[in-house]
Coordinates of C-alpha atoms in Angstrom, one line a residue:
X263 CA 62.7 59.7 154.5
X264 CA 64.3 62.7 155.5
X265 CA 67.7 61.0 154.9
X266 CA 66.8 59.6 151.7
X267 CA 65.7 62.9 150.4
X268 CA 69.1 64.3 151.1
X269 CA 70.9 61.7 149.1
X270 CA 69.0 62.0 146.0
X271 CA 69.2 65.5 146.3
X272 CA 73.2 65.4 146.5
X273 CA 73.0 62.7 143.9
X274 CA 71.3 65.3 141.6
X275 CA 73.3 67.9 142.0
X276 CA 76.6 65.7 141.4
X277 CA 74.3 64.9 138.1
X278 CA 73.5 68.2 137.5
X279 CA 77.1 69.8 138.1
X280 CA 78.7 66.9 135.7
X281 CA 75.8 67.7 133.1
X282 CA 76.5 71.2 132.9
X283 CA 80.1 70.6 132.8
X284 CA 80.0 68.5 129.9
X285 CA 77.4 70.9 127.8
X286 CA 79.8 73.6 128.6
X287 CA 82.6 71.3 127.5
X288 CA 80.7 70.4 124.3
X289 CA 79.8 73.6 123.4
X290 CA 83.4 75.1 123.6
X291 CA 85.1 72.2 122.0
X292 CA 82.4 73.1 118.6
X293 CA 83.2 76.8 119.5
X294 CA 87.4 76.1 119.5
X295 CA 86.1 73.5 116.4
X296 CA 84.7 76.7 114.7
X297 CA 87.5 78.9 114.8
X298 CA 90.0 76.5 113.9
X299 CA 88.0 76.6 110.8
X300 CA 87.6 79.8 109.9
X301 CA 91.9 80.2 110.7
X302 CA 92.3 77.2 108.5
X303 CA 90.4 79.6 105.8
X304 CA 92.0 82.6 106.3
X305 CA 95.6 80.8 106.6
X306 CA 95.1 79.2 102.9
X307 CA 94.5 82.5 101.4
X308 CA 98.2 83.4 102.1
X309 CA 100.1 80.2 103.5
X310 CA 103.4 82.7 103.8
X311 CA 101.5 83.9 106.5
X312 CA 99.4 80.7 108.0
X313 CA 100.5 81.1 111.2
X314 CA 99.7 85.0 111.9
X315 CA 97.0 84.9 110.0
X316 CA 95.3 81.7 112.4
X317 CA 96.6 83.8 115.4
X318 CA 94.5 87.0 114.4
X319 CA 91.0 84.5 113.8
X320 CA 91.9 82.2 117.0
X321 CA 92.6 86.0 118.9
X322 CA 89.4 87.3 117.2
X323 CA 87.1 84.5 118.8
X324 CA 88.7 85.5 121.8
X325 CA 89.9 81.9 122.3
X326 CA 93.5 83.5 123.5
X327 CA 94.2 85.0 126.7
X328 CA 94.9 88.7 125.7
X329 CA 98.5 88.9 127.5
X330 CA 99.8 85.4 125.2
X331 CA 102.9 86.0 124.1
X332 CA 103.0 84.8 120.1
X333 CA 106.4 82.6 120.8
X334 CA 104.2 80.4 123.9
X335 CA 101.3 79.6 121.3
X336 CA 104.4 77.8 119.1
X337 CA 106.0 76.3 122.6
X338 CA 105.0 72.3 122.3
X339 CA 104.0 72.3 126.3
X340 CA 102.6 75.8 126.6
X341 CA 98.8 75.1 127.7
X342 CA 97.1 77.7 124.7
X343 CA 99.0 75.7 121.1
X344 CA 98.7 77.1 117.7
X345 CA 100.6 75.4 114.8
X346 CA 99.9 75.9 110.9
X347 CA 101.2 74.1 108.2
X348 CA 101.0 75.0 105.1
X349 CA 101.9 71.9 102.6
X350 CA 100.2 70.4 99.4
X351 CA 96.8 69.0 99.1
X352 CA 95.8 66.3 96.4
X353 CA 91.8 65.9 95.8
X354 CA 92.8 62.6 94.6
X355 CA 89.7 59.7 95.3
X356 CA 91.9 57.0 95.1
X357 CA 94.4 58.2 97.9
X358 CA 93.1 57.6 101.5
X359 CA 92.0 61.0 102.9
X360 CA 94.7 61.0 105.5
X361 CA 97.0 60.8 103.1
X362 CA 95.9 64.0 100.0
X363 CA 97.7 66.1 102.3
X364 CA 101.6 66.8 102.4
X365 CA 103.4 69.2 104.4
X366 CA 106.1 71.2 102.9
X367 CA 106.8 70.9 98.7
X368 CA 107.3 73.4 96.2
X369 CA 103.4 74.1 95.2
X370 CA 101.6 75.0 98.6
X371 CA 98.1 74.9 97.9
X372 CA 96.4 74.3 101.3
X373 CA 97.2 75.0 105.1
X374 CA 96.5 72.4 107.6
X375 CA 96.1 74.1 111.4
X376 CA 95.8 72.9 114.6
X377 CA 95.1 74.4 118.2
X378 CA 94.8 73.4 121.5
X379 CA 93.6 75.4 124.7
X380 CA 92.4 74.0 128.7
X381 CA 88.5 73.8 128.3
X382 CA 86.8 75.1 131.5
X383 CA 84.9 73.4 134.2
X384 CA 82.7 75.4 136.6
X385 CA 81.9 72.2 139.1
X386 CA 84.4 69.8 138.5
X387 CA 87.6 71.7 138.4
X388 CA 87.7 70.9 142.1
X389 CA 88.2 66.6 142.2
X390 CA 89.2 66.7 138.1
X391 CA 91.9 67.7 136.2
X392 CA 91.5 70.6 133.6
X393 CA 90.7 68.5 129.9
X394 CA 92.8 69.9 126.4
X395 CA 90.3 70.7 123.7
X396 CA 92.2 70.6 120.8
X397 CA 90.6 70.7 117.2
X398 CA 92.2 71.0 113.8
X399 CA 91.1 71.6 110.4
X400 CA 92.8 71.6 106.6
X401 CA 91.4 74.1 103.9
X402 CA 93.0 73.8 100.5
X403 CA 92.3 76.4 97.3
X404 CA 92.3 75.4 93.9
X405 CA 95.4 77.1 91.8
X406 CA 94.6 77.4 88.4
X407 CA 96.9 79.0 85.3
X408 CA 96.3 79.7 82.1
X409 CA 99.6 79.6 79.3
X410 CA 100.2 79.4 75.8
X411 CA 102.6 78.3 73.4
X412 CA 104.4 79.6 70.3
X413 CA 103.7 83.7 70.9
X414 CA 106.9 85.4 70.5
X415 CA 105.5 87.4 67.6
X416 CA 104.4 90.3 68.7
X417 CA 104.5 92.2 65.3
X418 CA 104.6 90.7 61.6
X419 CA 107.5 92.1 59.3
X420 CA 107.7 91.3 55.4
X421 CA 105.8 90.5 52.9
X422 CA 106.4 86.5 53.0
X423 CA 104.7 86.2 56.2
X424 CA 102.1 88.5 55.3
X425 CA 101.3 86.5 51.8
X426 CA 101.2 83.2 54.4
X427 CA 98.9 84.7 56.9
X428 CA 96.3 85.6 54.0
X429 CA 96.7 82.3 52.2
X430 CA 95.9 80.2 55.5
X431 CA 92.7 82.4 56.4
X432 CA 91.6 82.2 53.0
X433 CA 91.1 86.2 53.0
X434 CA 89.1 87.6 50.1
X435 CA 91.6 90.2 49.4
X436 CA 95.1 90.5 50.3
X437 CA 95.4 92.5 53.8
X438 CA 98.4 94.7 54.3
X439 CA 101.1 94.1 57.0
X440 CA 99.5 97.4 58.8
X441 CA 96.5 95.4 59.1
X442 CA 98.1 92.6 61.1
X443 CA 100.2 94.5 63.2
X444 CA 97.2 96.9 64.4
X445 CA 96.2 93.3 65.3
X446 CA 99.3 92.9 68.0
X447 CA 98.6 95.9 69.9
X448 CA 94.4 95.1 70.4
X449 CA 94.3 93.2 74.0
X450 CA 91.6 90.9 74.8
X451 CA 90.8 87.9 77.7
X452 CA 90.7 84.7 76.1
X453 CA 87.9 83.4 78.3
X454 CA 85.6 86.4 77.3
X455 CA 86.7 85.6 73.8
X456 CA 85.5 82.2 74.6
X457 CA 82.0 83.2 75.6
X458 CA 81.6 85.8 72.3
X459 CA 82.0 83.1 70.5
X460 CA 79.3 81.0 71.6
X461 CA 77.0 83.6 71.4
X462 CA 78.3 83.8 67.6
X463 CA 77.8 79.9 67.9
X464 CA 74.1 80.4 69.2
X465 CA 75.8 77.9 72.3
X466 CA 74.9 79.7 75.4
X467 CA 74.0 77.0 77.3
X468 CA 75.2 74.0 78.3
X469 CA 79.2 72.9 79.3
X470 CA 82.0 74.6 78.2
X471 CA 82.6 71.1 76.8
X472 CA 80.0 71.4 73.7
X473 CA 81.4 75.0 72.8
X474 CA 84.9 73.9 72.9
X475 CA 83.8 70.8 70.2
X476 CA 82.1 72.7 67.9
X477 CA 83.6 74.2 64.7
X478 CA 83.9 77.9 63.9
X479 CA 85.0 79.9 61.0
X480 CA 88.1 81.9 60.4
X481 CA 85.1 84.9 60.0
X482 CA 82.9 83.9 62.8
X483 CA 86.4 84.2 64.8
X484 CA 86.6 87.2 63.9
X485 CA 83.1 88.7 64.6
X486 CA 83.7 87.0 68.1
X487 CA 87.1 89.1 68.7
X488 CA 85.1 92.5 67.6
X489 CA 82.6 92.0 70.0
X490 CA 85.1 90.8 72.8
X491 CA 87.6 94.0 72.4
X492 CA 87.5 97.6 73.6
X493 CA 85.3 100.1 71.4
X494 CA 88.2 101.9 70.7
X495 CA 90.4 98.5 69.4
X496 CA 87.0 97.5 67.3
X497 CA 88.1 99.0 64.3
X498 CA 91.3 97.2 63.9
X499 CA 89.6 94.0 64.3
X500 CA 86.6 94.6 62.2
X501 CA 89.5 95.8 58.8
X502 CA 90.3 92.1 59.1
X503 CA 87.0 90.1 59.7
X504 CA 85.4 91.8 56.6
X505 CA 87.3 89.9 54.2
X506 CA 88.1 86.4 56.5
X507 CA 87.2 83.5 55.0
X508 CA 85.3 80.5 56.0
X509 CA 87.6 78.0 57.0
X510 CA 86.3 75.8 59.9
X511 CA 88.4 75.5 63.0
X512 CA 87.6 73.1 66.0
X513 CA 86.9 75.8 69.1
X514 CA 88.8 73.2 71.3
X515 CA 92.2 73.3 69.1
X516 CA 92.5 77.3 69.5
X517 CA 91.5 77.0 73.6
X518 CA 91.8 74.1 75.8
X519 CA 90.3 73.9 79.5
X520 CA 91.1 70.8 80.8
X521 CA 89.0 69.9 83.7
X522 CA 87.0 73.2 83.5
X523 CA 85.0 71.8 80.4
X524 CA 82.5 70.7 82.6
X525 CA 82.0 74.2 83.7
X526 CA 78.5 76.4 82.5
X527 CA 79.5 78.1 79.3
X528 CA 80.2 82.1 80.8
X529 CA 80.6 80.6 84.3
X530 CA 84.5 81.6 84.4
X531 CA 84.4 85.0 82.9
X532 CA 88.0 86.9 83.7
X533 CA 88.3 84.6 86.9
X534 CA 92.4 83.8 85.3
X535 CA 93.9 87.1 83.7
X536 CA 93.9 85.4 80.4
X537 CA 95.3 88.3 78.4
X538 CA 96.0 87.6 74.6
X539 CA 96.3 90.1 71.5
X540 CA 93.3 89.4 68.3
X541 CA 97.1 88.9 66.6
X542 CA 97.8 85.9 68.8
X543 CA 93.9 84.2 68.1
X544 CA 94.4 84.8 64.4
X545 CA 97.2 83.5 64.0
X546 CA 96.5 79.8 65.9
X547 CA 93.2 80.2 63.8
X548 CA 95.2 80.3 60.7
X549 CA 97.5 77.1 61.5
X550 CA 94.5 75.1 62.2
X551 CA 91.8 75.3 59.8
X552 CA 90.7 71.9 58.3
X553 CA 93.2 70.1 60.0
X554 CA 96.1 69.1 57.5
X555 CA 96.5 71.6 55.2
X556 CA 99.5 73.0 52.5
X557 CA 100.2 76.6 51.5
X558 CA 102.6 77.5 48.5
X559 CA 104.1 81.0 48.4
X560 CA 106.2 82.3 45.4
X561 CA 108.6 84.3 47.4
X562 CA 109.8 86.6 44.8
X563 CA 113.6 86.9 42.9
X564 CA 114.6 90.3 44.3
X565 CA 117.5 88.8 46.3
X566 CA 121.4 89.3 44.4
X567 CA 123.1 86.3 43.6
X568 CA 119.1 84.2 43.3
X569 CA 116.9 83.7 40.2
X570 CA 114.2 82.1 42.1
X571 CA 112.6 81.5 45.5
X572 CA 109.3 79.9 46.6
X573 CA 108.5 78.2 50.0
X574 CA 105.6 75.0 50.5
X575 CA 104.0 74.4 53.6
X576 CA 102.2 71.5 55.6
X577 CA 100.7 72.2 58.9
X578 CA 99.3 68.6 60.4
X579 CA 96.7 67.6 62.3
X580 CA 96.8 69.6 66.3
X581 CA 96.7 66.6 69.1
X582 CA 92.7 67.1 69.9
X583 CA 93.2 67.3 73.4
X584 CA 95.3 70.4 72.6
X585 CA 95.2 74.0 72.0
X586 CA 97.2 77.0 71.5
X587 CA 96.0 78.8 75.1
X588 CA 95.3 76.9 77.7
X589 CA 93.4 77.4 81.1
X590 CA 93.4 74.5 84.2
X591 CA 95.4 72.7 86.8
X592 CA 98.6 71.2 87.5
X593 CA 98.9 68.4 84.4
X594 CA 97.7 70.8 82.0
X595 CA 98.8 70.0 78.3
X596 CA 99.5 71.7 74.6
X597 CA 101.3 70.6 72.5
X598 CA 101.8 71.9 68.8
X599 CA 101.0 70.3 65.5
X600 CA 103.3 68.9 63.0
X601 CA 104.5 70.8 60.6
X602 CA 106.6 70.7 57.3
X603 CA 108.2 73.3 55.2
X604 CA 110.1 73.2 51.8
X605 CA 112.2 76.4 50.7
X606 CA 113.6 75.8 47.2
X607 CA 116.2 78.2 45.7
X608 CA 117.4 78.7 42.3
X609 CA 120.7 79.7 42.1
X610 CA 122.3 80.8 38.4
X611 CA 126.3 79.9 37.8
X612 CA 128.5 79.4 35.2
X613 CA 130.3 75.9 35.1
X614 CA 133.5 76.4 32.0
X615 CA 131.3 78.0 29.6
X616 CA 128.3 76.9 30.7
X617 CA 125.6 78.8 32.4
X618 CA 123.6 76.9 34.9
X619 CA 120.8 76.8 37.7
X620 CA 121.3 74.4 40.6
X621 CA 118.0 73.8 42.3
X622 CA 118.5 73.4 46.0
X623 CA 116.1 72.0 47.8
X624 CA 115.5 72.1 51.5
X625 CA 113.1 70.3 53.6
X626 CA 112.3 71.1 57.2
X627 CA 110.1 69.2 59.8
X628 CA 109.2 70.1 62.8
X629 CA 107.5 67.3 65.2
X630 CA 104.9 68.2 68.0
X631 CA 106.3 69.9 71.1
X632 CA 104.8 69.6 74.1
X633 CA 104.5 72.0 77.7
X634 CA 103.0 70.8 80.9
X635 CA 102.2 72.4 83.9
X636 CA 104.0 70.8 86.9
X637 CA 103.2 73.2 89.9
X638 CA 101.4 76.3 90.7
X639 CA 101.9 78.3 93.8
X640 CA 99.0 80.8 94.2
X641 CA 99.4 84.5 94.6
X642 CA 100.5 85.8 98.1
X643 CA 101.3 89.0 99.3
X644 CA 105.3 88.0 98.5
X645 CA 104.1 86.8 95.5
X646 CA 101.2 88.7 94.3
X647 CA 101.1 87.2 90.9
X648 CA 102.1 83.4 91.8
X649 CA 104.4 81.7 90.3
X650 CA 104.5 78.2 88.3
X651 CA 106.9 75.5 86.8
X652 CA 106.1 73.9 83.0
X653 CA 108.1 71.3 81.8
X654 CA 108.8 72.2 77.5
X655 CA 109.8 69.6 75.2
X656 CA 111.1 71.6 71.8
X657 CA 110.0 68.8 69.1
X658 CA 112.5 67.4 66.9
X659 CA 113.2 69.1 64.0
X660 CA 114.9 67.3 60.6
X661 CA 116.5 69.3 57.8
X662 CA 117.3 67.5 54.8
X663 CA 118.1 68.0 51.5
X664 CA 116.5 65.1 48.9
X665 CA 113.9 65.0 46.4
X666 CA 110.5 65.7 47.8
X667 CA 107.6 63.5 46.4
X668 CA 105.2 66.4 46.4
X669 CA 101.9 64.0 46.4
X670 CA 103.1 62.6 49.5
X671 CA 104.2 66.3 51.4
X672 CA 100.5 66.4 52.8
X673 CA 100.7 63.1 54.0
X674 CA 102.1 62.9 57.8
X675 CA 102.1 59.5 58.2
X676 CA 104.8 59.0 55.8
X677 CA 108.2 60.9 54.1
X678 CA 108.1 62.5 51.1
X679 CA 111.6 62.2 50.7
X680 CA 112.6 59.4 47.8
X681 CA 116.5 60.2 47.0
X682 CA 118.6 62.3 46.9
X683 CA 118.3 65.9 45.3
X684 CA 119.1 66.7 41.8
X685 CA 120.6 69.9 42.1
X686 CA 121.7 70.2 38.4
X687 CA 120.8 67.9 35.6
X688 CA 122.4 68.6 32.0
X689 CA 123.4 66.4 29.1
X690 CA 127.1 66.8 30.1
X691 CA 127.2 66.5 34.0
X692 CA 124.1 65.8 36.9
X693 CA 124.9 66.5 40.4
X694 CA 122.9 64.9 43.0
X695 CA 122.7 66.0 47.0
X696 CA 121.8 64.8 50.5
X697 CA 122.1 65.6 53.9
X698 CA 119.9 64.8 56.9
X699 CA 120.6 67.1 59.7
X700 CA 118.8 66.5 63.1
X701 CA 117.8 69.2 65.6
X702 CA 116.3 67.8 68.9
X703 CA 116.0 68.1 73.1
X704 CA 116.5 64.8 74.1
X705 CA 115.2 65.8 77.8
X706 CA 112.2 68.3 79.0
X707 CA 113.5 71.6 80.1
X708 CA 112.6 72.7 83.1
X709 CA 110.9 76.7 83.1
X710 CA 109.9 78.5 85.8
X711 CA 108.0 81.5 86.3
X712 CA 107.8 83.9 89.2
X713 CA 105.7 86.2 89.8
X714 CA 108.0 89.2 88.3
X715 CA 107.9 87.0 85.0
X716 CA 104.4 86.8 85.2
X717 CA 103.5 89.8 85.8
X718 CA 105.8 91.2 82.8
X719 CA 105.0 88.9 80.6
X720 CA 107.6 87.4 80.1
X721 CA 108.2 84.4 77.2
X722 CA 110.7 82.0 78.4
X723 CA 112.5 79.6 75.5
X724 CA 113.0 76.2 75.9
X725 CA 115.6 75.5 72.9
X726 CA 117.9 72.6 72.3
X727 CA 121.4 72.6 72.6
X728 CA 122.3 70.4 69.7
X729 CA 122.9 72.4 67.2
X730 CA 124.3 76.4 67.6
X731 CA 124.1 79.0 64.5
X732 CA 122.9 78.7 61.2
X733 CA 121.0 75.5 60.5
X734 CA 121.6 76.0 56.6
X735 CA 125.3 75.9 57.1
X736 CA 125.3 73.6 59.5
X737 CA 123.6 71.4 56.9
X738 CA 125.1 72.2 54.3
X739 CA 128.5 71.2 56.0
X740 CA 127.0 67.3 55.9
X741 CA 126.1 67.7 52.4
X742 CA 126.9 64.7 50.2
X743 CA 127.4 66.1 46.9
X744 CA 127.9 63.2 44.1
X745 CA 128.7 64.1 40.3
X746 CA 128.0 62.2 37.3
X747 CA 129.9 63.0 33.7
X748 CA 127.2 61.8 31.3
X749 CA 129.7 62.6 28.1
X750 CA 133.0 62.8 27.2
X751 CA 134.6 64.6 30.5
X752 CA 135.0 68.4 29.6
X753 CA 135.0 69.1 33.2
X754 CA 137.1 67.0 36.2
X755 CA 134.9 66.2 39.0
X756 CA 136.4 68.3 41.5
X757 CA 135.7 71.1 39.4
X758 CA 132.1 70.3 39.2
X759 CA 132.1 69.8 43.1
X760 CA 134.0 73.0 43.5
X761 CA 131.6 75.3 41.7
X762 CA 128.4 73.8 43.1
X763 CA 129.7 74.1 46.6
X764 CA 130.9 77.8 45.8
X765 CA 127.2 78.1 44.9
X766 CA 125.2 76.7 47.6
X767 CA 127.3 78.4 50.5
X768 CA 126.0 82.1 49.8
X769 CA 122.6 81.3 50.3
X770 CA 122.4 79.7 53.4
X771 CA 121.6 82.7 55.2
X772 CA 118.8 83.3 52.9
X773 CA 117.5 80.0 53.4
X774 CA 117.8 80.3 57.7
X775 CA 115.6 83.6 57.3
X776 CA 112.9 82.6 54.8
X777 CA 113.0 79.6 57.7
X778 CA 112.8 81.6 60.7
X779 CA 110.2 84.3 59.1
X780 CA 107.2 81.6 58.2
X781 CA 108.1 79.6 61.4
X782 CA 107.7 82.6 63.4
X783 CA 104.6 83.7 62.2
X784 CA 102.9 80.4 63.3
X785 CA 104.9 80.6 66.6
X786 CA 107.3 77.6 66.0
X787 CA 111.1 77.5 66.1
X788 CA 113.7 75.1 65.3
X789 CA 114.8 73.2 68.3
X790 CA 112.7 76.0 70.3
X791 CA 109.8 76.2 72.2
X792 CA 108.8 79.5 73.4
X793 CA 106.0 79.3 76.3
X794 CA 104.0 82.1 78.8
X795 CA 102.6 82.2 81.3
X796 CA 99.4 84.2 81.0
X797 CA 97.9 84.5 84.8
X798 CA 97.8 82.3 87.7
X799 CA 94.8 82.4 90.0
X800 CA 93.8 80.5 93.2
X801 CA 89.8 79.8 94.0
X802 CA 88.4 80.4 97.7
X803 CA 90.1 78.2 100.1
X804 CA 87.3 75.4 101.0
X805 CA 87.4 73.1 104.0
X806 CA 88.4 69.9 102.6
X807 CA 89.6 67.8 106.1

């Protein structure tokens, strides 16, 4: 009995010894699992510096013999291991979860980290060899940007843009260019402008989503911006919304957040530095309201050499997943709207004895162009402001000279072109014109922005390379001029041709800056695209593997 006793009793301690063991072992290998964690966490904030920044945690849990030498934690047979990655992580459903992660690539977002150390036996260690617990864990952050399109105008000069501005916000009285440029020095963030105006809306609850569907006025705009600015900027602001009129404007056409729709409306506050100026938000406002829309400006005769010059515009239809500011993820899209602009000039002569006018015509369009964001890399201590890369695609631009069917200018699904252009029509001669000129970037430029350019604010131009100096000249140069002698030839043809031409090439420059000027003050360019980068911001790195 005596016997028997003693062999349970050394069978329970064996038990007991292996039991102990493999709690201890189990215990350690969630302790090891833990820190790996919390490195993985503290890696992603700054990948630049995964691996001293999973050293310090590991070292902190006191995981790492305090004498460890940092190059034998990267040594592949060294007993204690440490290794970070840092690499690109896609929260994609439909890739297997083994396979959302990528070392290496251009737009780190995550870090993946991995460590190894002997675990410990306090029995065993004398008939068993030492076990590896190793664990290993992946945290990723979610970089986010915000950008926008078409703001290279930081100030408005002349009285032709001025006379636009106020005809597309339907102001009660004319406001003076000191009004709008007191306008380009008042700074707000986008996403606070966002949450005034639900409140103006009465939408406090609810998605980001129903805000950015609903319609607001150029005056409700307005009100929004004074609430959103400084107290000292308020004035400014409030000069302007006193006379705006009510011209509805879809909320999601000014601002577009992508996947952060879903979002509680004044969940993202100033989470991405989205500075912009009340100038900027105006100004998209104006190019927006009721969708497609036509302005007409008489631009005045005070120019040598000109007896008359007025300018018609078209702004189309804005692509409805689009804005002018935009805040989300890599894929993030705006694109511009369509727009069409007719400058005609009058220009007096003398043909023989004849005094004349030739009526030159000429007709711009500018197609949608389109920025998407292609990477992101959030802010590190090398890069405190991040960096990202957007691929621009300046729309196609076509001058012409023709007769423009002016019931049909509005209309974008169709040219209003029908002919040529008559640019002088008398009983004894007609002279007819056209000339189809075509500005365009046949493939996406590549822009990218580092953190210096970010933090400067820096606009970077995508711009075509088809056509270089003036694009009146440059059209003109294709011209077809034909001539017609509707009587008994006084004149020879070449004669005709000689004086018209003589006519039309003084004013090209004339034509390029009444061009430019409105263009620029809805933030459009021929053959250009002009995009910035507003902020770039990273979320808290999460476990995600």
């Amino acid at each position: 009995m005596a016997v028997l006793f003693a062999l349970l009793f050394g069978l329970m301690t064996v038990a007991g010894a292996f039991a102990v063991d493999a709690g201890m072992l189990y215990l350690e290998k969630r302790r090891v699992q833990s820190a790996v964690d919390m490195a993985a966490i503290a890696a992603a904030r700054d990948p630049s510096r995964g691996f001293e920044l999973a050293r310090q945690v590991i070292s902190d849990f006191g995981l790492v013999p305090g004498d460890l030498k940092v190059e034998e934690l990267k040594k592949p047979d060294s007993p204690y291991r440490l290794a970070s990655t840092a690499g690109v992580y896609t929260p994609n459903p439909n890739v297997e979860a083994e396979d959302r992660f990528v070392g290496g690539g251009a737009a780190v977002n995550a870090v993946l980290v991995r460590y190894s150390a002997p675990g410990r036996l306090f029995f065993a260690n004398a008939w068993s060899p030492i076990p590896e617990i190793g664990a290993e864990a992946l945290a990723a952050t979610e970089a986010r940007i915000s950008f926008s399109i078409g703001s290279r105008l930081a100030a408005l000069s002349g009285g032709d843009v001025n006379k636009l501005l106020n005809s597309l916000l339907g102001t009660s009285v004319a406001l003076r260019l000191v009004d709008y440029n007191a306008l380009a020095n008042v700074k707000l963030n986008a996403l606070e402008f966002l949450d005034a105006l639900g409140i103006e809306l009465g939408l406090t609850a609810g998605t980001y989503e129903s805000l950015l569907s609903a319609q607001a006025t150029h005056s409700q705009i307005g009100r929004a911006l004074a609430d959103t600015v400084k107290l000292s900027d308020r004035l400014a602001v409030q000069v302007v919304t006193k006379v705006l009129g009510n011209k509805p404007v879809k909320v999601g056409n000014l601002i577009s957040l992508g996947g952060y729709g879903e979002r509680g409306i004044g969940s993202l506050g100033k989470s991405i530095g989205a500075t912009v100026t009340a100038l900027d938000v105006l100004r998209a406002a104006a190019g927006l309201a009721n969708g497609t829309k036509q302005a007409q400006l008489d631009l005045g005769v005070q120019i040598p050499g000109i007896a008359a010059l007025d300018a018609t515009l078209a702004i189309g239809e804005p692509m409805q997943s689009s804005g002018w500011i935009a805040v989300g993820a890599v894929g993030a899209k705006l694109e511009t709207a369509q727009v069409r602009l007719l400058v005609r000039v009058e220009i007096p002569g003398v043909l023989g004895i004849l005094p004349i006018r030739v009526l030159l015509p000429v007709y711009l369009e500018v197609a949608q162009s389109e920025a998407v964001v292609t990477s992101i890399s959030c802010p590190t201590s090398s890069s405190p402001q991040g960096s990202a890369v957007i691929r621009a695609t300046p729309g196609v631009a076509r001058l012409r000279i023709g007769n423009v069917n002016m019931s049909s200018f509005r209309d974008f699904s169709r040219s209003p072109i029908s002919g040529p252009a008559k640019l002088l029509d008398l009983l004894v001669v007609r002279v007819t014109a056209s000339a189809d000129l075509q500005v365009s970037q046949q493939r996406p430029v590549t822009l990218n922005f580092s953190s210096r350019d970010i933090a400067q604010g820096n606009i970077q131009t995508a711009s075509t390379r088809t056509v270089v100096g003036s694009l009146t000249t440059s059209l003109l140069r294709q011209t077809s001029l034909s001539v017609d002698l509707l009587t008994i030839p006084l004149l020879s043809i070449d004669v005709v041709l000689k004086v018209v031409a003589g006519l039309l090439t003084p004013v090209a420059p004339v034509v390029d800056a009444v061009l430019n000027q409105l263009l620029d003050t809805l933030g459009l360019s021929v053959g250009e695209m002009d995009v910035k980068v507003i902020g770039v911001d990273c979320s808290t790195p999460v476990l995600v593997g």
